[in-house]
Each structure stands twice: as structure tokens, then as C-alpha cells.
Amino acid sequence: MKPIEGRKRVVIEEVEPQVDCGRYPAKRILGDTVTVTAAVFGDGHDHVSGRLLYRHSSDADWRTTPLSPLTNDLWSASFTVDALGDWLYTLEAWVDHFDTWSADLQKRLDAQPIPGGTNSAAAPQDIPLALRSGALLLEHAAKRAEGDDSKRLADEAARLLKLAKAKSDVYENPLTDEIVALVAQYPDLAFATRYARELHLWVDRERARYSTWYELFPRSTSPDPTRHGTFADVKALLPDIAAMGFDVLYMPPIHPIGKAFRKGPNNSVTSTENDPGSPWAIGAKEGGHKAIHAPLGTLRDFDALVAATREHGMEVALDIAFQCSPDHPWVAEHPEWFNIRPDGSIQYAENPPKKYQDIYPLNFESPDWRGLWEGLRDVFTYWIKRDIKIFRVDNPHTKAIPFWEWCIAEIHKKYPDVIFLAEAFTRPHVMYSLAKAGFSQSYTYFTWRNTKDELQEYFEEITKPPVTDYFHPNLWPNTPDILHAALQNGGRPAFMQRLILAATLGANYGMYGPAYELCENVPAKPGSEEYLNSEKYEIRQWNRSASNSLAPLVTLVNQIRRNNPALHSDGSLHFHHVDNSNIIAYSKSSGENQILIVVNLDPTQEQAGWIDLDLKKLAIPHNETFEIEDLLTDNRYQWHDRSNYVALRPDVMPAHIFRLLRKPVVETPPKP
């Protein structure tokens, strides 16, 4: 291979963050400080310098900040992202001849003989020569500089030449910190190495990192059991939902429901005229994904609900399910968008042994795949123009991942504040690939992680780099599709336990609200995760004022989340050892706000144990007594050093959420 420019001697490698060698953008939140690290080195003993170049994609010019050395050829620099959307960054490094010369000059000066000493002799003749070399470097810097800086550097070069001509027994270092800093402002980039890639960074708004979701079926919100719920009924519930501390109101599909093969109660394949069907069987003669199910209200009613939700400090999240009932207009207008069986019929959805005769999946290998992609994108933009900025996407892993990468990028070009939640309970590589393709948040395996080892292993994976560079988890203890055995068998304590785990392990969490508040835990049949009398297939009436409602605890937990910045992100999550496998302990911190959570994972028995606190992580000196407050009970305790005792009765309160009341003391190393 013929070299293009052999005088570029600096190597740049191991640049972080980057996702799949720069194939996908890393993710950050508006206002974050982004730290970039890299290995930067050259041959021999010459010094190297470098800088980080960064800009928003809408900016024409790069902003720069110098790299600072860490250790073992690693360097870092940071910048703050002050706008939503796409950012770019890269690195540039070069052999720093002036810094090399400056360091060598100091070594020569340090080696000078001491006047009057036993080794007294004439000053080494190489110092004047070294000063002349420095003057030449300063002259070159003066040519790169402008205005007063250029004159000052030229004057300094002349001064070094004058010192070189003068005879002296001992030379002092002629350089000042100001001159060194001035030269650094005008580096010689003639043979600088630029990192091979301009890496991308996607910046979301804060709600992508911290959000609290409440799911309800609007058709089940009527106070009158004889009629279908409406958007107006949902609007009437907003004060209560907001008071519970939720900031996202999520509704399953609100579109017309098909009648062909409509499902009956408990997923029955037969239905009556009065059965409402599944909201995920989208489309009827009244319209498809851009229409509203008439019993819910009109578009004007929907707009009023969206506006009222914002007035209560919340946002509406819509469910987007790219599938169609047999009655959907697309079936007649675009039959090529579906899978055609040999007998000419359209293939309905199956997940053996489950069959969904009321749903047609889309064919992403359609000859008209471009038309299909554009039609699906237009569904999002239609609702975005009605002020919807959050979408929960149903089963995105059953659609082509290249489509998501294109579709989300297309939407983000104009609407960078839109948030996409991927409802994909599937294989890890597929879940992670969807996040890399652009989804802002992702459902997780939290529901199926129940032991201490399972929880710790999983959350140490998804809350640490490299996963955190692209994956924002959203934890749900239940959904309309998932009633885990832990909730079926653990009773009210299990609901309390899983609520606290979800709300504190994850900065994003949500619940299928009414069913969770009332501890609904009866499965459709033994061994099933489906609810009996599932709201997916029938209209339910919920007694939200019931005495057994978890609403007060949900409200308290959400208030604790809101008041403690440590719970607004996941990167500080740290597990602490407990000598009881039924008790899990972990902490989160943000500045001086430090939260320690302890949960009894056994919903049936009191559990006790000794917590072995990682004092360094909590910035607590050894052998110190400190005070903690349980935010769930307002009780305060004096703890001492690292080993402390806890006991938790699940029928009373299965967890502590402690706040450290003392100001953290950071130990500083002794001065040399």
C-alpha cells in the first residue's frame, strides 16, 4: 500500500463512546457532559497533543477542546450537548514539537553545574543551541497566529535568540506559563492525524432518561357501567393520575376495531355483537391507523385530552401497532403489503400455539416495500402533528430493523423531541439492535428477573457501558399481556415489592395501572401469564377507591422518585452485599443526593440480614456514624461503619428507601 502522507506519526485508537465501531450513534440527554476517551500515541520520545472536535449537525464549524492526558497513553476531553438531535465528534492529534522542546530544555537546565560547586564548569554549550531551536519554533507559531498574538510570539522568539547569544554561567528557563499556553492555541497541524471516523451522538430530551408511565384502556374509564368509556372520561381522571406522580399517560390503540374474526372474552375465537374486540385488531370501514374508534369520541375530543394532559404536567403516549384487522382499508388498497398464502388468502398472525385470526401482519419483503415504509412513517407524522411526542411501539421486533432505522431517522430530522419506546420482549441481540436503530427506551426482562442474583446480574449489564451508550431501560412489573407468577402467587406484598424495585432500579418505569393498583392477580389458567377476564378483550370496571388500592404507596414512591435526583438516572446504580439471599441492597447517587434501597424479595416471610456497605462508593469514611432516613416511613436511624442490620416484614413494608442525611465526605489523598 502506497502511503498518502508518511509524516503523520500519531496513532488514535480505542475511541469511546462509540457503538459498533461508529455504525450507530451513542446516546445522551440534553445538558449532559459527554466525555470522550482515546488512546493517542506516537513513536519515540516526542510528545503528542490533541484535541476533540465536536459540533451539532446543523453547525457548519467544529468546536474544539484540548485533550488531557490520563495514563498509559489514554487521553480525554469533554463537551456539553446544548441542543437536541444529531451531534458529531472526532479527534485530531499531532507530534507537539514545541512541548517536546520545552521539556527537553528543562532537562538541560536541570543538568547545569552548580556555580562554585565541585562540578563547577562552563555552562553546556548545547543550551544556547537549544534556545535557538526554540526561537525557530516560536517564529513558526507566530506565522500561524494572528494580530497581537503573532507579534507577542515573534517578540518571544527574538528574546530567545538574544539569550542564546549572551554568555552565561547558568541559564534559567525563559518560558512563562502564558507563552506556553499561547503557543498551544496555534498548534502545527501540518502533519496532524485525524481519526478515521466522524462519530455520531444522538441527544434526547430528559424524558427519555427519566419518566413514569401509567397505562389505562380509555374504554374502561366510564363511571357508568352501562356505557363505553370516552376521552372525556379519561380527561376526568387526569387530576388523580397526575396526583399519583405519573408524567406519561399511555393508552393502547385508539383506532377503529375490526369486526372480522373479532375476539371475545378471554381471547375466545367467537364473539357477540356486543363484544368490543381487541384494540390491537386495528382498522374498520371507518378507517385505519389515522382514525379514532368512534365510541371514544372525536378528533376534537382527543385533542382536548392531549391539551389537558399537558396542563397537568403529563404527556400522552400512543400505542402504534403496525398490524391490521381484515377490515383495515389497507387490505383492499394495498394487498401487496401483506403475506398471501397459496390459496390467495392473507396470512393472519400466529405465535404457535397462539393464533390471532383478527390480525394481519405486514410483509416487509413486499415488492412495494418503499410504499409500505412511507405509509407507516406517515402514521407517526400524522399523530405528531396532533401534539403526540411519545410512542409506545408494539412488537417492533416483528418488523424489519432497517425500516426502524430509516423511519426513526426520518422523523427525528424534523421532530428530534419525539420519544419511541420499544415493546420488544425478545432475544437480547434483537432488543439491543432496536435500541441502536433509534428507539429511545426499551422494555426489559425485569418482569422475569426475580432472585437477587438474577436482578443484580441483569442490571449490572444494562446500566453500565457499553450497553448504556445506546439502551435506556423502561421497567414494567406488569402489562396487559404479562401477569408474572410472582404476582399471581405473592399477593399484595409481591405487588409492593415489585413496584419499589421497578421504580428505584430504573429511572424509567411504568405500570398497567388499574390492574396493578388493585393487585389483580388471577391468571386465565394455571401456568398462563394472561389475565383472567383480560381488559384486552372486554371492558372492565375498576373501583379505584377500593380500600386495598396501592394508590397511596404508588403516590409515595413516585414522590420519592421526583424529589431525589439520584433516582432520575441509572448510571450510578451500585449493589451492596447482604448476607441473606432474600434481601437485595443497592444505591444510586447524584451529587450530594444519595439513596440506598433495601428490598425483601420474599413476599411471604420476614427476612433479616447484615448489609456490607461499600463505603467508598457512598463517600463515607471508615468508622463513621451517620444518619439515614427511610423515605417510606419517615423513620431515622443511626448507622455505623460498613456493617448494618436490617429486618423487613413483607406484609408491613417489604423495603427501605433510605436517604443519607449527612453530607458526603470525599476522602482526598494526602499531599506528597
mmCIF file with all atom_site columns, N, CA and C in Angstrom, residues 212-214 237-247 312 314 499 509 511 513-514 516-518 544 549-562:
data_model
loop_
_atom_site.group_PDB
_atom_site.id
_atom_site.type_symbol
_atom_site.label_atom_id
_atom_site.label_alt_id
_atom_site.label_comp_id
_atom_site.label_asym_id
_atom_site.label_entity_id
_atom_site.label_seq_id
_atom_site.pdbx_PDB_ins_code
_atom_site.Cartn_x
_atom_site.Cartn_y
_atom_site.Cartn_z
_atom_site.occupancy
_atom_site.B_iso_or_equiv
_atom_site.pdbx_formal_charge
_atom_site.auth_seq_id
_atom_site.auth_comp_id
_atom_site.auth_asym_id
_atom_site.auth_atom_id
_atom_site.pdbx_PDB_model_num
ATOM 1   N N  . THR A 1 212 ? -42.244 8.295  34.128 1.00 0.00 ? 212 THR A N  1
ATOM 2   C CA . THR A 1 212 ? -43.085 7.465  34.979 1.00 0.00 ? 212 THR A CA 1
ATOM 3   C C  . THR A 1 212 ? -44.413 7.263  34.255 1.00 0.00 ? 212 THR A C  1
ATOM 4   N N  . TRP A 1 213 ? -44.662 6.039  33.765 1.00 0.00 ? 213 TRP A N  1
ATOM 5   C CA . TRP A 1 213 ? -45.757 5.759  32.846 1.00 0.00 ? 213 TRP A CA 1
ATOM 6   C C  . TRP A 1 213 ? -46.946 5.124  33.572 1.00 0.00 ? 213 TRP A C  1
ATOM 7   N N  . TYR A 1 214 ? -48.138 5.532  33.131 1.00 0.00 ? 214 TYR A N  1
ATOM 8   C CA . TYR A 1 214 ? -49.383 4.944  33.635 1.00 0.00 ? 214 TYR A CA 1
ATOM 9   C C  . TYR A 1 214 ? -50.210 4.502  32.441 1.00 0.00 ? 214 TYR A C  1
ATOM 10  N N  . LEU A 1 237 ? -60.126 11.768 34.790 1.00 0.00 ? 237 LEU A N  1
ATOM 11  C CA . LEU A 1 237 ? -59.221 11.051 35.692 1.00 0.00 ? 237 LEU A CA 1
ATOM 12  C C  . LEU A 1 237 ? -57.851 11.702 35.793 1.00 0.00 ? 237 LEU A C  1
ATOM 13  N N  . LEU A 1 238 ? -57.563 12.673 34.940 1.00 0.00 ? 238 LEU A N  1
ATOM 14  C CA . LEU A 1 238 ? -56.215 13.247 34.901 1.00 0.00 ? 238 LEU A CA 1
ATOM 15  C C  . LEU A 1 238 ? -55.747 13.807 36.237 1.00 0.00 ? 238 LEU A C  1
ATOM 16  N N  . PRO A 1 239 ? -56.587 14.531 36.991 1.00 0.00 ? 239 PRO A N  1
ATOM 17  C CA . PRO A 1 239 ? -56.090 15.048 38.279 1.00 0.00 ? 239 PRO A CA 1
ATOM 18  C C  . PRO A 1 239 ? -55.597 13.938 39.201 1.00 0.00 ? 239 PRO A C  1
ATOM 19  N N  . ASP A 1 240 ? -56.318 12.819 39.245 1.00 0.00 ? 240 ASP A N  1
ATOM 20  C CA . ASP A 1 240 ? -55.910 11.719 40.120 1.00 0.00 ? 240 ASP A CA 1
ATOM 21  C C  . ASP A 1 240 ? -54.616 11.069 39.636 1.00 0.00 ? 240 ASP A C  1
ATOM 22  N N  . ILE A 1 241 ? -54.493 10.877 38.330 1.00 0.00 ? 241 ILE A N  1
ATOM 23  C CA . ILE A 1 241 ? -53.288 10.235 37.785 1.00 0.00 ? 241 ILE A CA 1
ATOM 24  C C  . ILE A 1 241 ? -52.078 11.136 37.989 1.00 0.00 ? 241 ILE A C  1
ATOM 25  N N  . ALA A 1 242 ? -52.263 12.428 37.760 1.00 0.00 ? 242 ALA A N  1
ATOM 26  C CA . ALA A 1 242 ? -51.160 13.369 37.977 1.00 0.00 ? 242 ALA A CA 1
ATOM 27  C C  . ALA A 1 242 ? -50.778 13.422 39.450 1.00 0.00 ? 242 ALA A C  1
ATOM 28  N N  . ALA A 1 243 ? -51.773 13.383 40.334 1.00 0.00 ? 243 ALA A N  1
ATOM 29  C CA . ALA A 1 243 ? -51.501 13.432 41.775 1.00 0.00 ? 243 ALA A CA 1
ATOM 30  C C  . ALA A 1 243 ? -50.717 12.208 42.233 1.00 0.00 ? 243 ALA A C  1
ATOM 31  N N  . MET A 1 244 ? -50.849 11.102 41.518 1.00 0.00 ? 244 MET A N  1
ATOM 32  C CA . MET A 1 244 ? -50.082 9.902  41.859 1.00 0.00 ? 244 MET A CA 1
ATOM 33  C C  . MET A 1 244 ? -48.623 10.012 41.417 1.00 0.00 ? 244 MET A C  1
ATOM 34  N N  . GLY A 1 245 ? -48.286 11.031 40.641 1.00 0.00 ? 245 GLY A N  1
ATOM 35  C CA . GLY A 1 245 ? -46.895 11.260 40.277 1.00 0.00 ? 245 GLY A CA 1
ATOM 36  C C  . GLY A 1 245 ? -46.476 10.744 38.929 1.00 0.00 ? 245 GLY A C  1
ATOM 37  N N  . PHE A 1 246 ? -47.427 10.447 38.061 1.00 0.00 ? 246 PHE A N  1
ATOM 38  C CA . PHE A 1 246 ? -47.080 9.972  36.721 1.00 0.00 ? 246 PHE A CA 1
ATOM 39  C C  . PHE A 1 246 ? -46.916 11.151 35.769 1.00 0.00 ? 246 PHE A C  1
ATOM 40  N N  . ASP A 1 247 ? -46.008 10.996 34.806 1.00 0.00 ? 247 ASP A N  1
ATOM 41  C CA . ASP A 1 247 ? -45.817 12.063 33.817 1.00 0.00 ? 247 ASP A CA 1
ATOM 42  C C  . ASP A 1 247 ? -46.077 11.607 32.388 1.00 0.00 ? 247 ASP A C  1
ATOM 43  N N  . HIS A 1 312 ? -51.661 19.204 33.088 1.00 0.00 ? 312 HIS A N  1
ATOM 44  C CA . HIS A 1 312 ? -51.406 18.511 34.344 1.00 0.00 ? 312 HIS A CA 1
ATOM 45  C C  . HIS A 1 312 ? -49.957 18.020 34.450 1.00 0.00 ? 312 HIS A C  1
ATOM 46  N N  . MET A 1 314 ? -48.227 16.263 32.280 1.00 0.00 ? 314 MET A N  1
ATOM 47  C CA . MET A 1 314 ? -48.014 14.942 31.706 1.00 0.00 ? 314 MET A CA 1
ATOM 48  C C  . MET A 1 314 ? -48.057 15.017 30.185 1.00 0.00 ? 314 MET A C  1
ATOM 49  N N  . LEU A 1 499 ? -43.202 -3.087 42.672 1.00 0.00 ? 499 LEU A N  1
ATOM 50  C CA . LEU A 1 499 ? -43.342 -1.650 42.426 1.00 0.00 ? 499 LEU A CA 1
ATOM 51  C C  . LEU A 1 499 ? -42.082 -0.920 42.841 1.00 0.00 ? 499 LEU A C  1
ATOM 52  N N  . TYR A 1 509 ? -39.899 3.842  34.470 1.00 0.00 ? 509 TYR A N  1
ATOM 53  C CA . TYR A 1 509 ? -40.700 2.672  34.805 1.00 0.00 ? 509 TYR A CA 1
ATOM 54  C C  . TYR A 1 509 ? -42.154 2.978  34.513 1.00 0.00 ? 509 TYR A C  1
ATOM 55  N N  . MET A 1 511 ? -46.486 1.111  34.760 1.00 0.00 ? 511 MET A N  1
ATOM 56  C CA . MET A 1 511 ? -47.361 0.038  35.220 1.00 0.00 ? 511 MET A CA 1
ATOM 57  C C  . MET A 1 511 ? -48.667 0.075  34.451 1.00 0.00 ? 511 MET A C  1
ATOM 58  N N  . GLY A 1 513 ? -51.873 0.346  35.036 1.00 0.00 ? 513 GLY A N  1
ATOM 59  C CA . GLY A 1 513 ? -52.303 0.980  36.256 1.00 0.00 ? 513 GLY A CA 1
ATOM 60  C C  . GLY A 1 513 ? -53.428 0.360  37.046 1.00 0.00 ? 513 GLY A C  1
ATOM 61  N N  . PRO A 1 514 ? -54.654 0.397  36.559 1.00 0.00 ? 514 PRO A N  1
ATOM 62  C CA . PRO A 1 514 ? -55.766 -0.073 37.399 1.00 0.00 ? 514 PRO A CA 1
ATOM 63  C C  . PRO A 1 514 ? -55.567 -1.489 37.913 1.00 0.00 ? 514 PRO A C  1
ATOM 64  N N  . TYR A 1 516 ? -52.803 -3.042 38.457 1.00 0.00 ? 516 TYR A N  1
ATOM 65  C CA . TYR A 1 516 ? -51.731 -3.105 39.447 1.00 0.00 ? 516 TYR A CA 1
ATOM 66  C C  . TYR A 1 516 ? -52.164 -2.472 40.768 1.00 0.00 ? 516 TYR A C  1
ATOM 67  N N  . GLU A 1 517 ? -52.820 -1.330 40.700 1.00 0.00 ? 517 GLU A N  1
ATOM 68  C CA . GLU A 1 517 ? -53.287 -0.670 41.924 1.00 0.00 ? 517 GLU A CA 1
ATOM 69  C C  . GLU A 1 517 ? -54.153 -1.601 42.762 1.00 0.00 ? 517 GLU A C  1
ATOM 70  N N  . LEU A 1 518 ? -54.980 -2.391 42.098 1.00 0.00 ? 518 LEU A N  1
ATOM 71  C CA . LEU A 1 518 ? -55.932 -3.246 42.806 1.00 0.00 ? 518 LEU A CA 1
ATOM 72  C C  . LEU A 1 518 ? -55.423 -4.679 42.959 1.00 0.00 ? 518 LEU A C  1
ATOM 73  N N  . ARG A 1 544 ? -61.429 2.349  41.766 1.00 0.00 ? 544 ARG A N  1
ATOM 74  C CA . ARG A 1 544 ? -60.163 2.968  42.156 1.00 0.00 ? 544 ARG A CA 1
ATOM 75  C C  . ARG A 1 544 ? -60.150 3.451  43.608 1.00 0.00 ? 544 ARG A C  1
ATOM 76  N N  . SER A 1 549 ? -56.488 -0.602 47.550 1.00 0.00 ? 549 SER A N  1
ATOM 77  C CA . SER A 1 549 ? -55.737 0.006  46.458 1.00 0.00 ? 549 SER A CA 1
ATOM 78  C C  . SER A 1 549 ? -54.319 0.358  46.898 1.00 0.00 ? 549 SER A C  1
ATOM 79  N N  . LEU A 1 550 ? -53.375 0.124  45.994 1.00 0.00 ? 550 LEU A N  1
ATOM 80  C CA . LEU A 1 550 ? -51.982 0.501  46.235 1.00 0.00 ? 550 LEU A CA 1
ATOM 81  C C  . LEU A 1 550 ? -51.705 1.952  45.876 1.00 0.00 ? 550 LEU A C  1
ATOM 82  N N  . ALA A 1 551 ? -52.724 2.688  45.475 1.00 0.00 ? 551 ALA A N  1
ATOM 83  C CA . ALA A 1 551 ? -52.517 4.070  45.027 1.00 0.00 ? 551 ALA A CA 1
ATOM 84  C C  . ALA A 1 551 ? -51.731 4.909  46.030 1.00 0.00 ? 551 ALA A C  1
ATOM 85  N N  . PRO A 1 552 ? -52.007 4.832  47.350 1.00 0.00 ? 552 PRO A N  1
ATOM 86  C CA . PRO A 1 552 ? -51.204 5.636  48.285 1.00 0.00 ? 552 PRO A CA 1
ATOM 87  C C  . PRO A 1 552 ? -49.717 5.298  48.243 1.00 0.00 ? 552 PRO A C  1
ATOM 88  N N  . LEU A 1 553 ? -49.383 4.020  48.155 1.00 0.00 ? 553 LEU A N  1
ATOM 89  C CA . LEU A 1 553 ? -47.968 3.644  48.075 1.00 0.00 ? 553 LEU A CA 1
ATOM 90  C C  . LEU A 1 553 ? -47.366 4.086  46.746 1.00 0.00 ? 553 LEU A C  1
ATOM 91  N N  . VAL A 1 554 ? -48.109 3.901  45.655 1.00 0.00 ? 554 VAL A N  1
ATOM 92  C CA . VAL A 1 554 ? -47.621 4.346  44.352 1.00 0.00 ? 554 VAL A CA 1
ATOM 93  C C  . VAL A 1 554 ? -47.337 5.845  44.386 1.00 0.00 ? 554 VAL A C  1
ATOM 94  N N  . THR A 1 555 ? -48.245 6.607  44.974 1.00 0.00 ? 555 THR A N  1
ATOM 95  C CA . THR A 1 555 ? -48.069 8.054  45.082 1.00 0.00 ? 555 THR A CA 1
ATOM 96  C C  . THR A 1 555 ? -46.815 8.393  45.871 1.00 0.00 ? 555 THR A C  1
ATOM 97  N N  . LEU A 1 556 ? -46.610 7.720  46.989 1.00 0.00 ? 556 LEU A N  1
ATOM 98  C CA . LEU A 1 556 ? -45.435 7.989  47.821 1.00 0.00 ? 556 LEU A CA 1
ATOM 99  C C  . LEU A 1 556 ? -44.152 7.636  47.088 1.00 0.00 ? 556 LEU A C  1
ATOM 100 N N  . VAL A 1 557 ? -44.119 6.489  46.439 1.00 0.00 ? 557 VAL A N  1
ATOM 101 C CA . VAL A 1 557 ? -42.913 6.076  45.726 1.00 0.00 ? 557 VAL A CA 1
ATOM 102 C C  . VAL A 1 557 ? -42.599 7.053  44.592 1.00 0.00 ? 557 VAL A C  1
ATOM 103 N N  . ASN A 1 558 ? -43.614 7.477  43.860 1.00 0.00 ? 558 ASN A N  1
ATOM 104 C CA . ASN A 1 558 ? -43.379 8.425  42.774 1.00 0.00 ? 558 ASN A CA 1
ATOM 105 C C  . ASN A 1 558 ? -42.924 9.781  43.300 1.00 0.00 ? 558 ASN A C  1
ATOM 106 N N  . GLN A 1 559 ? -43.437 10.175 44.467 1.00 0.00 ? 559 GLN A N  1
ATOM 107 C CA . GLN A 1 559 ? -42.989 11.424 45.078 1.00 0.00 ? 559 GLN A CA 1
ATOM 108 C C  . GLN A 1 559 ? -41.522 11.316 45.486 1.00 0.00 ? 559 GLN A C  1
ATOM 109 N N  . ILE A 1 560 ? -41.135 10.173 46.035 1.00 0.00 ? 560 ILE A N  1
ATOM 110 C CA . ILE A 1 560 ? -39.731 9.952  46.390 1.00 0.00 ? 560 ILE A CA 1
ATOM 111 C C  . ILE A 1 560 ? -38.858 10.031 45.144 1.00 0.00 ? 560 ILE A C  1
ATOM 112 N N  . ARG A 1 561 ? -39.313 9.415  44.071 1.00 0.00 ? 561 ARG A N  1
ATOM 113 C CA . ARG A 1 561 ? -38.556 9.495  42.808 1.00 0.00 ? 561 ARG A CA 1
ATOM 114 C C  . ARG A 1 561 ? -38.374 10.936 42.366 1.00 0.00 ? 561 ARG A C  1
ATOM 115 N N  . ARG A 1 562 ? -39.458 11.676 42.386 1.00 0.00 ? 562 ARG A N  1
ATOM 116 C CA . ARG A 1 562 ? -39.417 13.051 41.874 1.00 0.00 ? 562 ARG A CA 1
ATOM 117 C C  . ARG A 1 562 ? -38.517 13.939 42.726 1.00 0.00 ? 562 ARG A C  1
#
